[in-house]
Amino acid sequence: MRVLDTRALNRATLARQLLLDRADVPVLDAVAHLGGLQAQEPQEPFVGLWSRLRAFDPGVLSDLLTGRRVVRTHLMRRTVHLVTAEDALAWRARHDTMLRQRVLGTYRRELDGTDLDELATAGRAVMADGEPRSMAELTRALAPRWPTPGPRALGEMLIAALIPMAQLPPRGLWRTKAGVRNLPLSAWLGREVDPPAPKGCDPVGKALVHRYLAAFGPAASADLRAWCGLAGLPAAVAALREELVCFRDERGRELLDLPDAPRPDPDTPAPVRFLPAFDNAVLGYHDRGRIIDDAYRGLSVTGARVVLVDGRVAATWTLKADTVIVTPLRHLPRGDRTAVAEQGQALASFLSDNAGDRVQISEVTR
């Protein structure tokens, strides 16, 4: 079985994530290919797509949100993701059990003794009038019946797990600040969520395996689980195994992949790329060593925005007064520093609607 070293896996990841060459595809197609973008920070997906698409127009993504072609919803790993409407409806039921378990993992004591089916029915009754509500407004309507758990536990369980919800615009629109207003996915998209598959059949699981490998492979089963949060996909992997090819990484882990998916030469040059907070190119793996050193792994879960140099996390970046401020994690040779500055200027221009292109590269701090 062929062994793929870290650099080979890195270049495959960059190619699948549209980070090796910016893609010339429609925004909707890019969101679908990536299996969605993590989006609890509403403006971050715009940077993620700018780094991946040629001539990305943020207004197009805003139009897709208001046009109900893409939607913000709790899905993979119980985090807010920006996904296509079709994927939200098709995938949501397959995530139900995981979403409940993850909320209970945080609020088990508060929700002890609560009949979750009764809570879901009551929550749907409140939302049946078609009025968007904040979490506080929804829980306020239910608190007299369920006073013990507290509003936070009730709200998280209802909105992240029990009722498939969409976070409505204007939240998530370009250069717009807005609070979270929720509406059931079925009401917002005009169609019920696809029902769970019959027992013993897992078409959504198979689809998730295919889609994950197309955007993240080659990868181990543990990586797939880290991306979607679902523990019950071994049967889907087993059902597809004859359609997949297998490799091993340098640690001996089995890696699965689609036969015709791109696996570029490890020596393929990788351009500088600026990634937003919580980008799935980093978070979408159990073993993130293909793109970030273990010493900096904590950055991937604290919301740091990172810069890829030669395909690996080499700096963090922030925005202050329309200036992109880059903080290297290691010494950057002159050529890399120049490339970071050029890409930082382009990002500053994008984020300021072409009002400025200031970039500042700080000294190494660690």
C-alpha positions as CSV (number, residue, x, y, z in Angstrom):
1,M,0.0,0.0,0.0
2,R,1.5,3.3,-1.1
3,V,2.6,5.6,1.7
4,L,1.7,9.3,1.3
5,D,4.0,11.6,3.3
6,T,2.9,14.8,5.0
7,R,3.8,17.0,2.0
8,A,1.9,14.8,-0.4
9,L,-1.2,15.0,1.9
10,N,-0.8,18.7,2.2
11,R,-0.8,19.3,-1.6
12,A,-3.8,17.0,-1.9
13,T,-5.7,19.0,0.7
14,L,-4.8,22.3,-0.9
15,A,-6.0,21.0,-4.3
16,R,-9.3,19.7,-2.9
17,Q,-9.9,22.8,-0.8
18,L,-9.4,25.1,-3.9
19,L,-6.4,26.6,-2.2
20,L,-3.7,25.4,-4.6
21,D,-5.2,27.3,-7.5
22,R,-8.2,29.7,-7.1
23,A,-11.2,28.0,-8.8
24,D,-13.3,29.6,-11.5
25,V,-16.6,28.1,-10.4
26,P,-19.9,29.6,-9.2
27,V,-20.1,30.4,-5.5
28,L,-23.0,28.0,-4.9
29,D,-20.9,25.2,-6.5
30,A,-17.9,26.0,-4.3
31,V,-20.0,25.9,-1.1
32,A,-21.4,22.5,-2.2
33,H,-18.0,21.2,-3.1
34,L,-16.6,22.2,0.3
35,G,-19.4,20.5,2.1
36,G,-20.2,23.9,3.6
37,L,-18.1,26.4,5.5
38,Q,-18.0,26.8,9.2
39,A,-19.7,30.0,9.9
40,Q,-20.3,30.8,13.6
41,E,-18.4,34.0,12.9
42,P,-20.7,35.5,10.2
43,Q,-18.2,37.3,8.1
44,E,-15.6,34.6,8.0
45,P,-17.0,32.6,5.0
46,F,-16.4,35.6,2.8
47,V,-12.7,35.4,3.4
48,G,-12.7,31.7,3.0
49,L,-14.3,32.0,-0.5
50,W,-12.2,35.0,-1.5
51,S,-9.1,32.8,-0.9
52,R,-10.5,30.0,-3.0
53,L,-12.3,31.7,-5.9
54,R,-11.2,33.9,-8.7
55,A,-12.9,37.3,-8.8
56,F,-15.1,36.4,-5.8
57,D,-18.0,38.9,-5.5
58,P,-19.3,38.9,-1.8
59,G,-22.6,40.2,-3.0
60,V,-23.2,36.9,-4.8
61,L,-23.0,35.0,-1.5
62,S,-25.3,37.6,0.2
63,D,-27.8,37.1,-2.7
64,L,-27.6,33.3,-2.2
65,L,-28.5,33.8,1.5
66,T,-31.4,36.1,0.9
67,G,-32.5,34.0,-2.1
68,R,-32.6,30.9,0.2
69,R,-30.1,28.9,-2.0
70,V,-27.6,28.7,0.9
71,V,-28.5,28.7,4.6
72,R,-26.8,29.1,8.0
73,T,-27.7,26.2,10.3
74,H,-26.3,24.0,13.0
75,L,-24.9,20.9,11.4
76,M,-21.5,19.3,11.4
77,R,-20.0,19.1,14.9
78,R,-22.9,21.1,16.3
79,T,-21.4,24.2,14.8
80,V,-23.0,26.8,12.6
81,H,-22.2,26.0,9.0
82,L,-23.0,27.8,5.7
83,V,-24.3,25.0,3.4
84,T,-26.5,24.8,0.3
85,A,-30.2,24.6,0.9
86,E,-30.2,21.1,-0.7
87,D,-27.5,19.8,1.6
88,A,-29.2,21.2,4.7
89,L,-32.4,19.5,3.9
90,A,-30.8,16.2,2.8
91,W,-28.3,15.9,5.7
92,R,-30.1,17.3,8.7
93,A,-31.9,14.2,9.8
94,R,-28.7,12.2,9.7
95,H,-27.2,14.6,12.2
96,D,-30.1,14.6,14.7
97,T,-28.8,12.1,17.2
98,M,-25.3,13.6,17.2
99,L,-26.7,17.1,17.7
100,R,-28.8,15.9,20.7
101,Q,-25.9,14.1,22.2
102,R,-23.6,17.1,21.9
103,V,-26.0,19.4,23.5
104,L,-26.6,16.9,26.3
105,G,-22.8,16.6,26.7
106,T,-22.8,20.3,27.8
107,Y,-26.2,20.5,29.5
108,R,-26.9,17.0,30.8
109,R,-27.4,18.0,34.4
110,E,-29.6,21.0,33.5
111,L,-31.8,18.9,31.2
112,D,-32.0,15.8,33.4
113,G,-35.6,14.6,33.5
114,T,-36.7,16.8,30.6
115,D,-38.7,14.9,28.0
116,L,-37.0,16.1,24.8
117,D,-39.8,14.9,22.5
118,E,-42.3,17.0,24.5
119,L,-40.0,19.9,24.4
120,A,-39.5,19.6,20.7
121,T,-43.3,19.5,20.1
122,A,-43.9,22.5,22.3
123,G,-41.1,24.4,20.5
124,R,-42.5,23.6,17.1
125,A,-45.9,24.8,18.2
126,V,-44.4,28.2,19.2
127,M,-42.6,28.5,15.9
128,A,-45.7,27.4,13.9
129,D,-46.8,31.0,13.5
130,G,-43.9,31.7,11.0
131,E,-42.4,34.5,13.1
132,P,-38.6,34.4,13.3
133,R,-37.4,34.4,16.9
134,S,-34.2,34.8,18.9
135,M,-33.2,32.1,21.3
136,A,-34.3,34.3,24.2
137,E,-37.8,34.8,22.7
138,L,-38.3,31.1,22.1
139,T,-37.2,30.1,25.5
140,R,-39.2,32.8,27.2
141,A,-42.4,31.3,25.6
142,L,-41.5,27.9,27.1
143,A,-39.9,28.8,30.4
144,P,-43.2,28.6,32.4
145,R,-43.5,24.9,31.5
146,W,-39.8,24.1,31.8
147,P,-38.5,26.4,34.5
148,T,-35.8,24.1,35.9
149,P,-33.3,23.7,33.0
150,G,-32.7,27.5,32.5
151,P,-33.0,29.4,29.3
152,R,-29.6,28.6,27.9
153,A,-29.9,24.9,28.1
154,L,-33.5,25.0,26.7
155,G,-32.5,27.3,23.9
156,E,-29.4,25.3,22.9
157,M,-31.3,22.1,22.8
158,L,-34.2,23.5,20.8
159,I,-32.3,25.5,18.3
160,A,-29.1,23.4,17.8
161,A,-30.7,20.0,18.1
162,L,-34.5,19.5,18.4
163,I,-35.8,21.8,15.7
164,P,-33.9,22.1,12.4
165,M,-33.5,25.9,12.2
166,A,-32.1,28.5,9.8
167,Q,-30.4,31.7,11.0
168,L,-32.1,34.3,8.8
169,P,-30.6,37.2,7.0
170,P,-29.5,39.9,7.5
171,R,-27.2,37.9,9.8
172,G,-24.4,36.6,7.6
173,L,-24.7,39.2,4.8
174,W,-21.6,41.0,3.6
175,R,-20.4,43.8,5.9
176,T,-23.6,43.5,8.0
177,K,-24.0,43.1,11.7
178,A,-27.2,41.5,12.9
179,G,-28.4,39.3,15.7
180,V,-29.6,35.7,15.3
181,R,-33.2,35.2,14.3
182,N,-34.3,31.7,13.8
183,L,-37.0,30.0,11.7
184,P,-37.5,26.3,11.0
185,L,-35.7,25.2,7.9
186,S,-38.9,23.8,6.5
187,A,-40.6,27.2,6.8
188,W,-37.6,29.2,5.4
189,L,-36.9,26.8,2.5
190,G,-40.5,25.8,1.7
191,R,-39.8,22.0,2.1
192,E,-39.6,19.6,4.9
193,V,-36.3,18.1,5.9
194,D,-35.7,14.8,4.2
195,P,-36.8,12.0,6.6
196,P,-34.4,9.5,8.0
197,A,-33.6,6.5,5.8
198,P,-35.0,3.1,6.7
199,K,-33.1,1.1,9.2
200,G,-30.1,-0.7,7.6
201,C,-29.9,1.9,4.8
202,D,-27.6,4.9,4.9
203,P,-27.6,6.9,1.7
204,V,-26.7,10.1,3.4
205,G,-23.8,8.5,5.2
206,K,-22.5,7.3,1.8
207,A,-23.0,10.7,0.3
208,L,-21.1,12.3,3.2
209,V,-18.2,9.9,2.7
210,H,-18.0,10.8,-1.0
211,R,-18.3,14.5,-0.4
212,Y,-15.8,14.5,2.4
213,L,-13.1,12.7,0.4
214,A,-13.7,14.9,-2.7
215,A,-13.0,18.0,-0.5
216,F,-10.6,16.6,2.1
217,G,-9.1,13.3,1.0
218,P,-7.1,11.2,1.2
219,A,-8.2,10.8,4.8
220,A,-8.7,8.3,7.6
221,S,-12.1,7.3,9.0
222,A,-11.1,9.3,12.2
223,D,-10.7,12.4,10.0
224,L,-14.2,12.0,8.5
225,R,-15.6,11.7,12.0
226,A,-13.8,14.8,13.1
227,W,-15.3,16.8,10.2
228,C,-18.9,15.8,10.5
229,G,-19.1,14.7,14.2
230,L,-20.9,11.5,13.3
231,A,-19.7,8.3,14.9
232,G,-21.9,5.9,12.9
233,L,-20.3,6.0,9.5
234,P,-18.2,2.7,9.4
235,A,-21.1,0.9,7.6
236,A,-21.2,3.6,4.9
237,V,-17.4,3.4,4.5
238,A,-17.6,-0.4,4.3
239,A,-20.3,-0.3,1.7
240,L,-18.2,2.0,-0.4
241,R,-14.8,0.4,0.1
242,E,-14.7,-1.4,-3.2
243,E,-15.2,2.0,-4.9
244,L,-12.3,3.6,-3.0
245,V,-8.5,3.4,-3.1
246,C,-6.4,3.0,-0.1
247,F,-3.1,4.5,1.1
248,R,-1.2,4.8,4.3
249,D,0.3,7.8,6.0
250,E,3.7,7.9,7.7
251,R,2.1,6.8,11.0
252,G,0.7,3.7,9.3
253,R,-3.0,4.9,9.3
254,E,-5.1,3.7,6.5
255,L,-6.2,6.6,4.2
256,L,-9.2,6.3,1.9
257,D,-9.8,8.3,-1.3
258,L,-11.7,8.6,-4.5
259,P,-9.8,7.0,-7.4
260,D,-9.8,10.0,-9.7
261,A,-9.5,12.8,-7.1
262,P,-6.4,15.1,-7.5
263,R,-3.2,14.1,-5.7
264,P,-0.7,16.6,-7.0
265,D,3.1,16.1,-7.0
266,P,4.3,17.0,-3.5
267,D,6.8,19.5,-5.1
268,T,3.9,21.5,-6.6
269,P,4.4,25.2,-5.5
270,A,1.8,26.4,-3.1
271,P,0.9,30.1,-3.0
272,V,0.3,32.1,0.1
273,R,-3.3,31.9,1.3
274,F,-5.1,33.8,4.1
275,L,-7.7,31.6,5.9
276,P,-10.6,32.8,8.1
277,A,-11.3,31.7,11.7
278,F,-12.3,28.1,12.1
279,D,-11.6,27.2,8.4
280,N,-12.4,23.5,7.8
281,A,-9.2,23.2,5.8
282,V,-7.6,23.0,9.2
283,L,-10.5,21.8,11.4
284,G,-11.7,19.1,9.1
285,Y,-9.3,16.5,10.2
286,H,-8.5,14.5,13.4
287,D,-4.8,14.6,12.4
288,R,-4.2,18.2,11.4
289,G,-0.5,17.7,10.9
290,R,-0.8,17.9,7.2
291,I,-1.4,21.6,7.4
292,I,-0.5,22.8,10.9
293,D,2.4,21.9,13.2
294,D,1.4,20.3,16.6
295,A,3.0,23.3,18.4
296,Y,0.3,25.6,16.8
297,R,-2.6,23.2,16.8
298,G,-4.3,25.3,19.6
299,L,-4.7,28.2,17.1
300,S,-7.2,26.1,15.1
301,V,-9.7,25.9,17.9
302,T,-9.3,29.4,19.4
303,G,-10.5,31.3,16.3
304,A,-7.2,32.5,15.1
305,R,-7.1,33.5,11.4
306,V,-4.0,31.9,9.8
307,V,-1.8,32.4,6.8
308,L,-0.5,29.5,4.8
309,V,3.0,29.7,3.5
310,D,4.1,26.8,1.3
311,G,0.9,25.2,2.3
312,R,1.4,25.2,6.0
313,V,0.2,27.6,8.8
314,A,3.1,30.0,9.2
315,A,1.4,33.2,10.6
316,T,-1.8,34.6,12.1
317,W,-3.6,37.7,10.9
318,T,-6.1,40.2,12.2
319,L,-7.7,43.3,10.8
320,K,-7.4,46.7,12.6
321,A,-8.5,50.0,11.1
322,D,-8.6,48.5,7.6
323,T,-5.1,47.2,8.0
324,V,-4.2,43.5,7.7
325,I,-1.8,42.8,10.5
326,V,0.3,39.6,10.0
327,T,2.1,38.0,12.9
328,P,4.6,35.3,11.7
329,L,5.0,32.2,13.8
330,R,8.4,31.6,12.5
331,H,11.0,33.4,10.4
332,L,9.8,34.1,6.9
333,P,12.5,34.3,4.2
334,R,12.4,37.5,2.1
335,G,10.6,35.9,-0.8
336,D,7.8,34.5,1.4
337,R,7.5,37.8,3.3
338,T,7.0,39.6,0.0
339,A,4.4,37.1,-1.1
340,V,2.6,37.4,2.3
341,A,2.6,41.2,1.9
342,E,1.2,41.1,-1.6
343,Q,-1.6,38.7,-0.7
344,G,-2.2,40.7,2.5
345,Q,-2.6,43.9,0.4
346,A,-5.1,42.1,-1.8
347,L,-7.1,40.9,1.2
348,A,-7.1,44.4,2.8
349,S,-8.5,45.8,-0.5
350,F,-11.2,43.1,-0.5
351,L,-12.2,43.7,3.1
352,S,-12.3,47.5,2.7
353,D,-14.3,47.4,-0.6
354,N,-11.2,48.7,-2.4
355,A,-10.8,51.6,0.0
356,G,-7.2,50.7,1.1
357,D,-4.6,48.0,0.8
358,R,-2.5,48.5,4.0
359,V,-0.7,45.5,5.4
360,Q,1.7,45.3,8.3
361,I,3.9,42.3,9.1
362,S,5.0,42.1,12.7
363,E,8.1,40.5,14.1
364,V,8.1,36.9,15.1
365,T,6.7,36.5,18.6
366,R,7.5,32.9,19.4
